[in-house]
Amino acid sequence: MNNEEASKPLNFIETIIEEDLKNNKHSGRVHLRFPPEPNGYLHIGHAKAICLNFGLAEKYNGKCNLRFDDTNPVKEDTEYVDSIREDIHWLGFDWEDREYYASDYFDQLYEWAVNLIKKDKAYVDESSADEVAAHRGTPTKPGLESPYRNRSVEENLDLLERMKSGEFKDGSKVLRAKIDMSSPNMHMRDPVMYRIKHAHHHRTGDNWCIYPMYDFAHGQSDFIENITHSFCTLEFEVHKPLYDWFLDNIIDDPEVNRTRTRQTEFARLNLNYTVMSKRLLLQLVQEKHVSSWDDPRMPTISGLRRRGYTPESIRNFADRVGVAKRENIIDIGFLEHCIREDLNKKAQRVMGVLNPLKVTIENYPEGQEELLAAVNNPEDETMGMRKVPFSKTLYIERDDFMEDPPKKFFRLAPDREVRLRYAYFIACKDVIKDTSGNITEIICTYDPASRGGNSPDGRKVKATLHWVSAKHAVEAEVRLYDRLFNIEDPYKTEEGKTFLSNLNSESLQIRKGYIEPFIKDTEPLDHFQFERLGYFCTDKDSTPEKPVFNRTVTLRDSWAKHANK
Ligand code: ATP
Ligand code: MG
């Protein structure tokens, strides 16, 4: 723990851990877990849960397991398992040799189910799914007991065994806990423990055709792994009595019960302009609204990585957002602020032009070239300097020139002088147009005495422009990403429409850019600031022949402005 951490006030979760440590509840152990279901790629909300669990394990010298909650074979896949592993490692966390699967516990869970039947605490129900639903009642109206609820223990044991051996069709029977059909907590109304699914499982293959429900696996998995604290999002608060009921009826030793896993809930991370449910993210991928799970517009960890987010920026974001007990919505501008802050410190600066206007320097000798010194990162001297080639024909940004400028436009215009960054003062002398009146080129002169961009005689210019030498620039595909949704709450739709109607049709614009030759040898995930344009990251599709860059964020920090008001 460093000093800064030590002086920060504890959040409610840390308070619980420290209290348990003080009382020696778990003999000094802190053992946590991150329990994803491998049914999709992880998103920024999961990143928060990862940072919380692995971060606390680090802070308290404890351990954190990675546990795949793989109880639903129909939706799960090894592709997801692999991506989850990669994402957690990329964030900088490690579960060492503690990679577990709920499916590792299928035998044990089955044995516990048999024991619950023997204690007359579970029964096989043959009601249809519709009947089960219809008989559940409502929070204010008790449910109806199933006609199969009072079968004998022997009959239940026999039926469960036959369910397991594959005798029955999907959906024809379920194993239910015998709790209380009039409980005010709907989860306690004889919840389903096992269902029949004749489906191949990514790990257990065809060994099983009955699978435990998540609720019959989660608490027990924590127990099996000797987890001290189980941190869940708020929606699991109402499941807690059920998890406790299962364990109370499974474990007979009161001392074990006293020290078993304690569940504590925290509010999930919500971000505006974003959807986070894996179901909806899957829909975006399957219906090709985005190119893939790691499309740079996705809120997935892999999407953010490809977009140019760094692990440090995400960890810092998760840390600063903190843990809350109540649902709240975080401004995505804050996430963008965190990556700007990090890249400002780290990113190599280069110059690139995305919408080129040709500039000919009339008085610059034909065929002459020179290399001008440029600072790699003004925030980090150790990154040193580089050389940028200059020649007679340049590109500047089309927006940086106006033939007939309004009052407040201070950049280049006829008979006006500006600075080309690290190069020279130039002044515009002439404008060349095509037959339809579009500007195709401007003619300028330069002042050789202003080499390096320094004023030779104290005269001032009002603007400094970025530029590239036409002959030396590297052509690149530049993908300008913007938010995926147009409105803060993408779930808010007109009647009859879905969240898809809120997709931002301008969330990707592709440009041909001209970048200074420094970027020639760039590799995927390199970070750059294209001066005055934003932060960019080399895409995984990039090759030396055809470099591809993704815009991570623009330089405008709306959040910082807002926050400082
Ligand atoms: P989603 O509802 O977004 O599809 P999930 O909760 O079903 O996700 P899991 O794979 O079950 O996804 O989640 C693994 C862990 O991550 C759980 O402990 C869950 O509480 C936590 N988690 C999921 N979403 C968020 C979030 N938005 N903020 C914080 N933690 C989250
Ligand atoms: Mg879940």
Coordinates of C-alpha atoms and ligand atoms in Angstrom, one line a residue:
M1 CA 0.0 0.0 0.0
N2 CA 1.5 3.4 -0.9
N3 CA 0.9 6.5 1.2
E4 CA -1.8 7.9 -1.0
E5 CA -3.8 4.7 -0.7
A6 CA -3.3 4.5 3.0
S7 CA -4.7 8.0 3.5
K8 CA -7.8 7.5 1.4
P9 CA -11.0 7.0 3.4
L10 CA -12.2 3.4 3.3
N11 CA -15.3 2.5 1.2
F12 CA -18.0 0.4 2.6
I13 CA -16.5 -2.8 1.1
E14 CA -13.1 -2.1 2.5
T15 CA -14.7 -1.4 5.9
I16 CA -16.3 -4.9 5.9
I17 CA -13.0 -6.5 5.0
E18 CA -11.0 -4.7 7.6
E19 CA -13.6 -5.4 10.2
D20 CA -13.4 -9.2 9.4
L21 CA -9.7 -9.0 9.5
K22 CA -9.8 -7.3 12.9
N23 CA -12.1 -10.0 14.3
N24 CA -10.0 -12.7 12.7
K25 CA -13.1 -14.1 11.1
H26 CA -11.3 -15.9 8.3
S27 CA -8.0 -16.4 10.1
G28 CA -6.6 -13.4 8.3
R29 CA -7.5 -14.6 4.9
V30 CA -8.9 -12.4 2.1
H31 CA -10.0 -14.6 -0.7
L32 CA -12.2 -13.1 -3.5
R33 CA -13.3 -14.1 -6.9
F34 CA -14.4 -12.7 -10.2
P35 CA -17.2 -14.9 -11.6
P36 CA -18.0 -14.1 -15.3
E37 CA -20.4 -16.2 -17.3
P38 CA -18.6 -17.0 -20.6
N39 CA -21.5 -16.0 -22.7
G40 CA -20.0 -12.9 -24.2
Y41 CA -17.0 -10.6 -24.1
L42 CA -16.4 -8.5 -21.0
H43 CA -17.4 -4.9 -20.9
I44 CA -16.3 -1.8 -18.9
G45 CA -18.8 -2.8 -16.1
H46 CA -17.0 -6.1 -15.7
A47 CA -13.7 -4.1 -15.7
K48 CA -15.0 -2.3 -12.7
A49 CA -15.8 -5.7 -10.9
I50 CA -12.4 -7.0 -11.9
C51 CA -10.5 -4.0 -10.6
L52 CA -12.6 -4.2 -7.4
N53 CA -12.0 -7.8 -6.7
F54 CA -8.4 -8.2 -7.9
G55 CA -7.5 -4.7 -6.6
L56 CA -8.8 -5.6 -3.1
A57 CA -7.0 -8.9 -3.1
E58 CA -3.8 -7.0 -3.9
K59 CA -4.4 -4.4 -1.3
Y60 CA -5.1 -6.9 1.5
N61 CA -2.4 -9.4 0.4
G62 CA -5.1 -11.9 -0.4
K63 CA -6.1 -13.9 -3.5
C64 CA -8.6 -13.6 -6.2
N65 CA -9.9 -16.5 -8.2
L66 CA -11.1 -16.4 -11.8
R67 CA -14.3 -18.5 -11.9
F68 CA -16.3 -19.2 -15.0
D69 CA -19.9 -19.5 -14.1
D70 CA -20.6 -21.9 -16.9
T71 CA -24.0 -23.4 -16.0
N72 CA -25.8 -22.7 -19.3
P73 CA -24.2 -24.7 -22.1
V74 CA -26.4 -23.2 -24.8
K75 CA -25.0 -19.7 -24.5
E76 CA -21.4 -20.4 -23.6
D77 CA -18.4 -20.8 -25.7
T78 CA -14.6 -21.3 -25.4
E79 CA -14.1 -18.2 -27.6
Y80 CA -15.6 -16.2 -24.7
V81 CA -13.4 -18.0 -22.1
D82 CA -10.3 -17.1 -24.1
S83 CA -11.3 -13.5 -24.5
I84 CA -12.1 -13.1 -20.8
R85 CA -8.7 -14.5 -19.8
E86 CA -7.0 -12.1 -22.3
D87 CA -8.9 -9.1 -21.0
I88 CA -8.1 -9.7 -17.4
H89 CA -4.4 -10.2 -18.1
W90 CA -4.4 -7.1 -20.2
L91 CA -5.9 -5.1 -17.4
G92 CA -2.8 -6.2 -15.4
F93 CA -4.3 -8.8 -13.0
D94 CA -3.5 -12.5 -12.5
W95 CA -5.3 -15.4 -11.0
E96 CA -2.2 -17.6 -11.0
D97 CA -3.2 -21.2 -10.9
R98 CA -6.7 -20.5 -9.6
E99 CA -8.8 -20.7 -12.7
Y100 CA -12.0 -22.5 -11.8
Y101 CA -15.3 -23.4 -13.5
A102 CA -18.7 -24.0 -11.9
S103 CA -18.7 -27.0 -14.2
D104 CA -15.8 -28.5 -12.2
Y105 CA -18.4 -28.8 -9.4
F106 CA -21.2 -30.5 -11.3
D107 CA -20.6 -33.8 -9.5
Q108 CA -20.6 -32.2 -6.1
L109 CA -23.7 -30.1 -6.9
Y110 CA -25.5 -33.1 -8.0
E111 CA -24.6 -34.9 -4.8
W112 CA -25.9 -32.0 -2.8
A113 CA -29.1 -32.0 -4.8
V114 CA -29.6 -35.7 -3.9
N115 CA -29.0 -34.9 -0.3
L116 CA -31.6 -32.1 -0.4
I117 CA -34.1 -34.6 -1.8
K118 CA -33.2 -37.0 1.0
K119 CA -34.0 -34.2 3.5
D120 CA -37.3 -33.7 1.7
K121 CA -36.1 -30.2 0.7
A122 CA -36.3 -30.8 -3.1
Y123 CA -38.7 -32.4 -5.6
V124 CA -39.1 -33.2 -9.2
D125 CA -41.8 -31.2 -10.8
E126 CA -43.5 -32.2 -14.1
S127 CA -45.6 -29.1 -14.5
S128 CA -44.9 -27.3 -17.8
A129 CA -42.9 -24.1 -17.8
D130 CA -46.1 -22.1 -18.3
E131 CA -47.8 -23.8 -15.4
V132 CA -44.8 -23.1 -13.1
A133 CA -44.8 -19.5 -14.2
A134 CA -48.6 -19.2 -13.7
H135 CA -48.4 -20.7 -10.3
R136 CA -45.7 -18.5 -9.0
G137 CA -48.1 -15.7 -7.9
T138 CA -47.0 -12.1 -7.6
P139 CA -45.1 -10.3 -4.9
T140 CA -48.4 -9.5 -3.2
K141 CA -50.2 -12.8 -4.0
P142 CA -48.9 -16.1 -2.8
G143 CA -48.1 -18.8 -5.4
L144 CA -49.8 -22.2 -5.7
E145 CA -48.1 -25.3 -4.6
S146 CA -47.3 -27.8 -7.4
P147 CA -49.4 -31.0 -7.5
Y148 CA -46.0 -32.8 -7.6
R149 CA -44.7 -31.1 -4.5
N150 CA -45.4 -33.9 -2.1
R151 CA -44.0 -36.9 -3.9
S152 CA -42.0 -39.4 -1.8
V153 CA -38.3 -39.1 -1.4
E154 CA -37.8 -42.4 -3.2
E155 CA -39.8 -41.2 -6.2
N156 CA -37.9 -38.0 -6.4
L157 CA -34.6 -39.8 -6.2
D158 CA -35.6 -42.1 -8.9
L159 CA -36.8 -39.3 -11.2
L160 CA -33.7 -37.2 -10.7
E161 CA -31.5 -40.1 -11.5
R162 CA -33.5 -40.8 -14.7
M163 CA -33.4 -37.1 -15.6
K164 CA -29.7 -37.3 -15.3
S165 CA -29.4 -40.5 -17.4
G166 CA -31.2 -38.8 -20.3
E167 CA -34.6 -40.5 -20.2
F168 CA -36.6 -37.3 -20.5
K169 CA -37.0 -34.5 -23.0
D170 CA -35.9 -30.9 -22.5
G171 CA -38.4 -29.0 -20.5
S172 CA -40.4 -32.0 -19.4
K173 CA -39.2 -31.9 -15.7
V174 CA -37.3 -29.7 -13.3
L175 CA -35.9 -30.2 -9.9
R176 CA -37.2 -27.6 -7.5
A177 CA -36.3 -26.6 -4.0
K178 CA -39.1 -27.1 -1.5
I179 CA -39.1 -23.8 0.3
D180 CA -42.2 -21.6 0.6
M181 CA -44.7 -20.8 -2.2
S182 CA -46.0 -17.8 -0.2
S183 CA -42.7 -16.2 0.6
P184 CA -42.7 -12.4 -0.1
N185 CA -39.4 -13.1 -1.8
M186 CA -40.2 -14.6 -5.2
H187 CA -36.9 -16.3 -5.4
M188 CA -37.9 -18.4 -2.4
R189 CA -41.0 -19.8 -4.1
D190 CA -39.7 -23.2 -4.8
P191 CA -37.0 -22.1 -7.2
V192 CA -35.7 -24.4 -10.0
M193 CA -32.4 -26.1 -9.2
Y194 CA -31.9 -28.3 -12.2
R195 CA -33.3 -28.2 -15.7
I196 CA -33.0 -30.7 -18.6
K197 CA -30.9 -29.6 -21.5
H198 CA -29.6 -32.1 -24.0
A199 CA -26.8 -29.8 -25.0
H200 CA -23.0 -30.1 -25.5
H201 CA -21.1 -28.2 -22.8
H202 CA -17.8 -26.5 -23.8
R203 CA -16.0 -28.4 -20.9
T204 CA -18.0 -31.3 -19.8
G205 CA -19.0 -32.4 -23.3
D206 CA -22.0 -34.7 -23.4
N207 CA -21.5 -36.0 -19.8
W208 CA -24.5 -34.1 -18.6
C209 CA -28.0 -33.5 -19.9
I210 CA -29.2 -31.8 -16.7
Y211 CA -27.6 -28.5 -15.7
P212 CA -27.8 -26.6 -12.4
M213 CA -29.3 -23.1 -12.4
Y214 CA -26.9 -20.3 -11.7
D215 CA -28.6 -19.8 -8.3
F216 CA -27.9 -23.4 -7.3
A217 CA -24.3 -23.0 -8.3
H218 CA -23.1 -19.6 -7.3
G219 CA -23.2 -19.7 -3.6
Q220 CA -21.9 -23.2 -3.4
S221 CA -19.0 -22.4 -5.8
D222 CA -18.0 -19.6 -3.4
F223 CA -18.2 -22.1 -0.5
I224 CA -16.2 -24.8 -2.3
E225 CA -13.5 -22.3 -3.1
N226 CA -13.4 -21.0 0.4
I227 CA -14.2 -17.4 -0.7
T228 CA -14.2 -15.0 2.2
H229 CA -16.1 -12.2 0.6
S230 CA -18.4 -12.4 -2.4
F231 CA -19.0 -9.0 -4.0
C232 CA -22.0 -9.0 -6.3
T233 CA -24.0 -6.3 -8.1
L234 CA -27.2 -5.1 -6.5
E235 CA -29.6 -7.4 -8.4
F236 CA -28.2 -10.3 -6.4
E237 CA -29.4 -8.9 -3.1
V238 CA -32.7 -10.6 -3.4
H239 CA -31.0 -13.9 -4.2
K240 CA -29.0 -13.8 -1.0
P241 CA -31.7 -15.5 1.2
L242 CA -31.8 -18.3 -1.4
Y243 CA -28.0 -18.8 -1.4
D244 CA -28.1 -18.9 2.3
W245 CA -31.0 -21.4 2.3
F246 CA -29.1 -23.7 0.1
L247 CA -25.9 -23.5 2.2
D248 CA -27.8 -23.8 5.5
N249 CA -29.4 -27.0 4.2
I250 CA -26.2 -28.4 2.7
I251 CA -23.7 -27.6 5.5
D252 CA -24.3 -29.2 8.9
D253 CA -21.3 -27.9 10.8
P254 CA -22.2 -24.6 12.6
E255 CA -18.6 -23.5 12.8
V256 CA -18.2 -23.8 9.0
N257 CA -21.5 -21.9 8.6
R258 CA -20.3 -19.1 10.8
T259 CA -17.2 -18.3 8.7
R260 CA -18.5 -19.1 5.3
T261 CA -18.6 -16.6 2.4
R262 CA -20.2 -13.3 3.1
Q263 CA -22.0 -11.7 0.2
T264 CA -22.1 -7.9 -0.2
E265 CA -23.7 -6.0 -3.0
F266 CA -22.5 -2.9 -4.8
A267 CA -24.1 -0.8 -7.6
R268 CA -23.2 -1.8 -11.1
L269 CA -21.5 0.7 -13.3
N270 CA -23.7 2.3 -15.8
L271 CA -22.5 4.7 -18.5
N272 CA -24.5 7.1 -20.5
Y273 CA -24.5 6.8 -24.3
T274 CA -23.8 3.1 -23.8
V275 CA -25.6 -0.2 -23.5
M276 CA -23.9 -2.8 -21.3
S277 CA -26.0 -5.9 -21.3
K278 CA -24.2 -8.8 -23.0
R279 CA -27.5 -9.8 -24.6
L280 CA -27.7 -6.4 -26.4
L281 CA -24.0 -6.3 -27.2
L282 CA -24.4 -9.8 -28.8
Q283 CA -27.3 -8.5 -30.8
L284 CA -25.1 -5.5 -32.1
V285 CA -22.5 -8.1 -33.2
Q286 CA -24.9 -10.6 -34.7
E287 CA -26.9 -8.1 -36.6
K288 CA -23.7 -6.4 -37.8
H289 CA -24.4 -3.0 -36.4
V290 CA -20.7 -3.2 -35.4
S291 CA -18.0 -5.2 -37.0
S292 CA -17.2 -7.5 -34.0
W293 CA -17.1 -7.8 -30.2
D294 CA -13.9 -5.7 -30.4
D295 CA -15.2 -3.0 -32.7
P296 CA -13.7 0.2 -31.2
R297 CA -17.1 1.6 -30.6
M298 CA -18.1 -1.3 -28.3
P299 CA -17.9 -0.8 -24.5
T300 CA -16.2 -4.1 -24.3
I301 CA -12.7 -4.3 -22.8
S302 CA -11.4 -5.6 -26.2
G303 CA -13.2 -2.8 -28.0
L304 CA -11.7 -0.2 -25.7
R305 CA -8.3 -1.7 -26.1
R306 CA -8.5 -1.6 -29.9
R307 CA -9.9 2.0 -29.6
G308 CA -6.7 3.0 -27.8
Y309 CA -7.6 2.9 -24.1
T310 CA -4.8 1.8 -21.9
P311 CA -5.1 -0.6 -18.9
E312 CA -4.0 2.2 -16.6
S313 CA -6.7 4.6 -17.8
I314 CA -9.4 1.9 -17.2
R315 CA -8.0 1.0 -13.8
N316 CA -7.8 4.6 -12.8
F317 CA -11.4 5.2 -14.1
A318 CA -12.7 2.2 -12.0
D319 CA -10.9 3.5 -9.0
R320 CA -12.1 7.0 -9.3
V321 CA -15.7 6.0 -9.9
G322 CA -15.5 4.0 -6.7
V323 CA -18.1 1.7 -5.2
A324 CA -21.6 2.8 -4.4
K325 CA -24.6 1.2 -2.8
R326 CA -27.1 2.9 -5.1
E327 CA -27.5 2.7 -8.8
N328 CA -26.1 5.7 -10.7
I329 CA -25.0 6.7 -14.2
I330 CA -21.5 7.8 -14.9
D331 CA -20.9 10.3 -17.7
I332 CA -18.9 8.7 -20.5
G333 CA -17.1 12.0 -20.7
F334 CA -15.3 11.0 -17.5
L335 CA -14.0 7.8 -19.1
E336 CA -12.8 9.8 -22.0
H337 CA -11.2 12.3 -19.6
C338 CA -9.3 9.4 -17.9
I339 CA -7.8 8.2 -21.2
R340 CA -6.9 11.8 -22.3
E341 CA -5.1 12.3 -19.0
D342 CA -3.1 9.1 -19.5
L343 CA -2.3 9.6 -23.1
N344 CA -1.3 13.2 -22.6
K345 CA 1.5 11.8 -20.4
K346 CA 2.5 8.9 -22.7
A347 CA 1.5 9.5 -26.3
Q348 CA 4.1 10.2 -29.0
R349 CA 3.2 13.4 -30.8
V350 CA 3.1 13.4 -34.6
M351 CA 1.7 15.6 -37.3
G352 CA -0.9 14.2 -39.7
V353 CA -3.4 15.8 -42.0
L354 CA -6.8 14.3 -42.5
N355 CA -8.4 16.6 -45.0
P356 CA -5.5 17.9 -47.1
L357 CA -5.0 21.2 -48.9
K358 CA -1.9 21.4 -51.0
V359 CA 0.5 24.3 -50.2
T360 CA 3.3 25.2 -52.5
I361 CA 6.1 27.4 -51.0
E362 CA 7.0 29.6 -53.9
N363 CA 10.3 30.8 -52.7
Y364 CA 11.5 27.4 -51.3
P365 CA 14.2 26.0 -53.6
E366 CA 13.0 23.2 -56.0
G367 CA 14.3 19.8 -54.9
Q368 CA 15.5 21.0 -51.5
E369 CA 14.6 19.0 -48.4
E370 CA 15.5 19.5 -44.8
L371 CA 14.8 17.8 -41.5
L372 CA 13.4 19.9 -38.7
A373 CA 13.5 19.0 -35.0
A374 CA 10.2 18.3 -33.2
V375 CA 9.4 17.5 -29.6
N376 CA 8.1 13.9 -29.1
N377 CA 6.2 14.7 -26.0
P378 CA 6.2 18.0 -24.2
E379 CA 5.0 16.2 -21.1
D380 CA 7.9 13.9 -21.0
E381 CA 11.4 15.1 -21.8
T382 CA 12.8 11.6 -21.8
M383 CA 11.0 10.8 -25.0
G384 CA 13.3 13.1 -26.8
M385 CA 13.1 14.7 -30.2
R386 CA 12.6 13.5 -33.8
K387 CA 13.2 14.9 -37.2
V388 CA 10.3 16.0 -39.5
P389 CA 11.0 16.4 -43.2
F390 CA 10.1 19.7 -44.9
S391 CA 10.0 20.5 -48.6
K392 CA 8.4 22.8 -51.2
T393 CA 5.1 21.0 -51.4
L394 CA 3.1 20.5 -48.2
Y395 CA -0.3 19.6 -47.0
I396 CA -2.2 21.5 -44.3
E397 CA -5.7 20.9 -43.0
R398 CA -8.3 22.3 -45.3
D399 CA -10.1 23.8 -42.3
D400 CA -7.1 25.8 -41.5
F401 CA -7.5 28.0 -44.5
M402 CA -10.3 30.4 -45.5
E403 CA -10.3 32.6 -48.5
D404 CA -12.7 35.0 -47.0
P405 CA -12.3 34.6 -43.3
P406 CA -14.8 35.9 -40.7
K407 CA -13.5 38.1 -37.9
K408 CA -12.7 35.4 -35.5
F409 CA -10.8 33.1 -37.8
F410 CA -7.1 33.5 -37.0
R411 CA -5.6 30.8 -39.2
L412 CA -4.3 31.1 -42.7
A413 CA -6.0 33.4 -45.2
P414 CA -4.8 35.5 -48.2
D415 CA -2.0 37.9 -47.2
R416 CA -1.9 36.6 -43.7
E417 CA 1.1 35.0 -42.0
V418 CA 0.9 31.9 -39.7
R419 CA 3.5 29.5 -38.1
L420 CA 3.9 26.0 -39.3
R421 CA 4.8 24.1 -36.2
Y422 CA 8.5 23.4 -35.8
A423 CA 9.1 24.8 -39.3
Y424 CA 8.6 28.3 -40.6
F425 CA 6.4 31.3 -40.8
I426 CA 4.5 31.2 -44.1
A427 CA 2.2 33.8 -45.7
C428 CA -0.5 33.1 -48.3
K429 CA 0.0 34.9 -51.6
D430 CA -2.4 33.2 -54.0
V431 CA -5.3 30.8 -54.3
I432 CA -5.7 28.3 -57.1
K433 CA -9.1 26.9 -58.0
D434 CA -10.6 24.3 -60.4
T435 CA -13.2 25.2 -63.0
S436 CA -16.0 24.7 -60.5
G437 CA -14.4 27.2 -58.1
N438 CA -13.1 24.7 -55.5
I439 CA -9.7 25.6 -54.0
T440 CA -7.2 23.0 -55.1
E441 CA -4.0 24.6 -53.9
I442 CA -2.6 27.7 -52.2
I443 CA 0.7 29.4 -53.0
C444 CA 2.7 30.7 -50.0
T445 CA 6.1 32.2 -49.3
Y446 CA 8.2 31.3 -46.3
D447 CA 10.6 33.4 -44.2
P448 CA 13.9 31.5 -44.1
A449 CA 14.8 33.4 -41.0
S450 CA 12.0 31.8 -39.0
R451 CA 13.5 28.3 -39.1
G452 CA 12.2 26.2 -36.2
G453 CA 9.0 28.3 -36.1
N454 CA 10.7 31.1 -34.2
S455 CA 9.9 34.7 -34.9
P456 CA 13.0 36.4 -36.5
D457 CA 12.2 39.9 -35.3
G458 CA 9.6 39.7 -32.6
R459 CA 6.7 39.9 -35.0
K460 CA 3.7 37.8 -34.0
V461 CA 1.4 35.4 -35.7
K462 CA -1.9 34.3 -34.4
A463 CA -2.0 30.7 -35.3
T464 CA 0.3 27.6 -35.4
L465 CA -0.7 24.9 -37.9
H466 CA 0.2 21.3 -38.3
W467 CA 1.4 20.2 -41.7
V468 CA 3.2 17.4 -43.6
S469 CA 5.6 17.3 -46.5
A470 CA 3.5 15.9 -49.4
K471 CA 6.4 13.8 -50.8
H472 CA 7.4 12.3 -47.4
A473 CA 4.0 11.8 -45.9
V474 CA 2.7 8.2 -45.4
E475 CA -0.8 7.5 -46.5
A476 CA -3.0 5.9 -43.9
E477 CA -6.5 4.9 -43.3
V478 CA -7.8 6.9 -40.4
R479 CA -11.0 5.7 -38.7
L480 CA -12.8 8.5 -36.8
Y481 CA -14.9 6.9 -34.1
D482 CA -17.6 8.6 -32.2
R483 CA -20.1 7.5 -29.6
L484 CA -22.2 4.5 -30.7
F485 CA -25.5 6.0 -29.6
N486 CA -27.0 9.5 -30.2
I487 CA -28.7 9.9 -26.9
E488 CA -27.6 9.6 -23.2
D489 CA -30.1 6.8 -22.5
P490 CA -30.2 4.5 -25.5
Y491 CA -33.0 2.5 -23.8
K492 CA -35.3 5.4 -24.2
T493 CA -37.2 4.9 -27.5
E494 CA -40.3 5.9 -29.2
E495 CA -43.1 3.4 -29.0
G496 CA -42.5 0.3 -31.2
K497 CA -38.8 1.0 -31.6
T498 CA -35.8 -0.6 -30.0
F499 CA -32.5 0.7 -28.7
L500 CA -31.2 0.2 -32.3
S501 CA -33.1 3.3 -33.3
N502 CA -30.7 5.3 -31.2
L503 CA -27.6 4.2 -33.0
N504 CA -25.4 7.1 -34.1
S505 CA -25.1 6.7 -37.9
E506 CA -22.0 8.9 -37.9
S507 CA -20.1 6.8 -35.3
L508 CA -17.5 5.8 -37.8
Q509 CA -16.1 7.9 -40.6
I510 CA -13.1 6.7 -42.6
R511 CA -10.6 9.2 -44.0
K512 CA -7.4 9.0 -46.0
G513 CA -4.8 10.6 -43.9
Y514 CA -1.3 11.9 -44.6
I515 CA 1.0 11.3 -41.6
E516 CA 4.6 12.2 -41.1
P517 CA 7.0 9.3 -41.9
F518 CA 7.8 8.7 -38.2
I519 CA 4.8 6.4 -38.1
K520 CA 6.2 4.1 -40.8
D521 CA 7.1 1.2 -38.4
T522 CA 4.2 1.5 -36.2
E523 CA 2.7 -1.6 -34.6
P524 CA -0.8 -2.3 -33.4
L525 CA -1.7 -0.6 -30.1
D526 CA 0.9 2.1 -30.5
H527 CA -0.5 5.4 -29.2
F528 CA -0.1 8.8 -30.8
Q529 CA -1.3 12.3 -30.5
F530 CA -1.9 13.7 -34.0
E531 CA -1.3 17.3 -33.0
R532 CA -4.4 19.4 -32.8
L533 CA -6.6 16.4 -33.9
G534 CA -6.8 13.9 -31.1
Y535 CA -5.3 10.7 -29.7
F536 CA -5.0 7.8 -32.1
C537 CA -4.0 4.2 -31.8
T538 CA -2.7 1.8 -34.5
D539 CA -5.3 -0.7 -35.4
K540 CA -4.8 -4.4 -35.4
D541 CA -5.5 -4.4 -39.1
S542 CA -2.6 -2.1 -39.7
T543 CA 0.4 -3.2 -41.9
P544 CA 3.5 -1.3 -43.0
E545 CA 2.0 -1.2 -46.5
K546 CA -1.3 0.1 -45.3
P547 CA -1.2 1.7 -41.8
V548 CA -4.6 2.0 -40.1
F549 CA -5.3 4.3 -37.2
N550 CA -8.3 4.5 -34.8
R551 CA -9.2 7.8 -33.2
T552 CA -9.4 7.1 -29.5
V553 CA -10.7 10.5 -28.5
T554 CA -10.5 14.1 -29.6
L555 CA -8.5 16.6 -27.6
R556 CA -11.6 18.5 -26.4
D557 CA -12.3 17.6 -22.8
S558 CA -15.9 18.4 -22.2
W559 CA -15.8 16.6 -18.9
A560 CA -12.9 18.6 -17.4
K561 CA -14.5 21.9 -18.4
H562 CA -17.8 20.8 -17.0
A563 CA -16.3 19.6 -13.7
N564 CA -14.3 22.8 -13.2
K565 CA -17.3 25.0 -13.6
Ligands
ATP1 P1 -24.7 -8.2 -18.1 O1 -25.9 -8.2 -17.2 O2 -24.1 -6.9 -18.4 O3 -24.9 -9.0 -19.4 P2 -23.7 -10.1 -16.2 O4 -23.9 -9.5 -14.9 O5 -24.7 -11.1 -16.7 O6 -23.6 -9.0 -17.3 P3 -21.6 -11.8 -15.6 O7 -20.7 -12.5 -16.5 O8 -22.5 -12.6 -14.8 O9 -22.3 -10.7 -16.4 O10 -20.8 -10.9 -14.6 C1 -19.6 -11.2 -13.9 C2 -19.4 -10.3 -12.7 O11 -19.3 -9.0 -13.2 C3 -20.5 -10.4 -11.8 O12 -20.0 -10.4 -10.5 C4 -21.3 -9.1 -12.0 O13 -21.9 -8.7 -10.8 C5 -20.2 -8.1 -12.5 N1 -20.7 -7.1 -13.3 C6 -21.5 -7.3 -14.4 N2 -21.8 -6.1 -15.0 C7 -21.3 -5.2 -14.1 C8 -21.4 -3.7 -14.1 N3 -22.1 -3.0 -15.1 N4 -20.8 -3.1 -13.1 C9 -20.1 -3.8 -12.2 N5 -20.0 -5.1 -12.1 C10 -20.6 -5.8 -13.1
MG2 MG -24.9 -12.7 -14.9

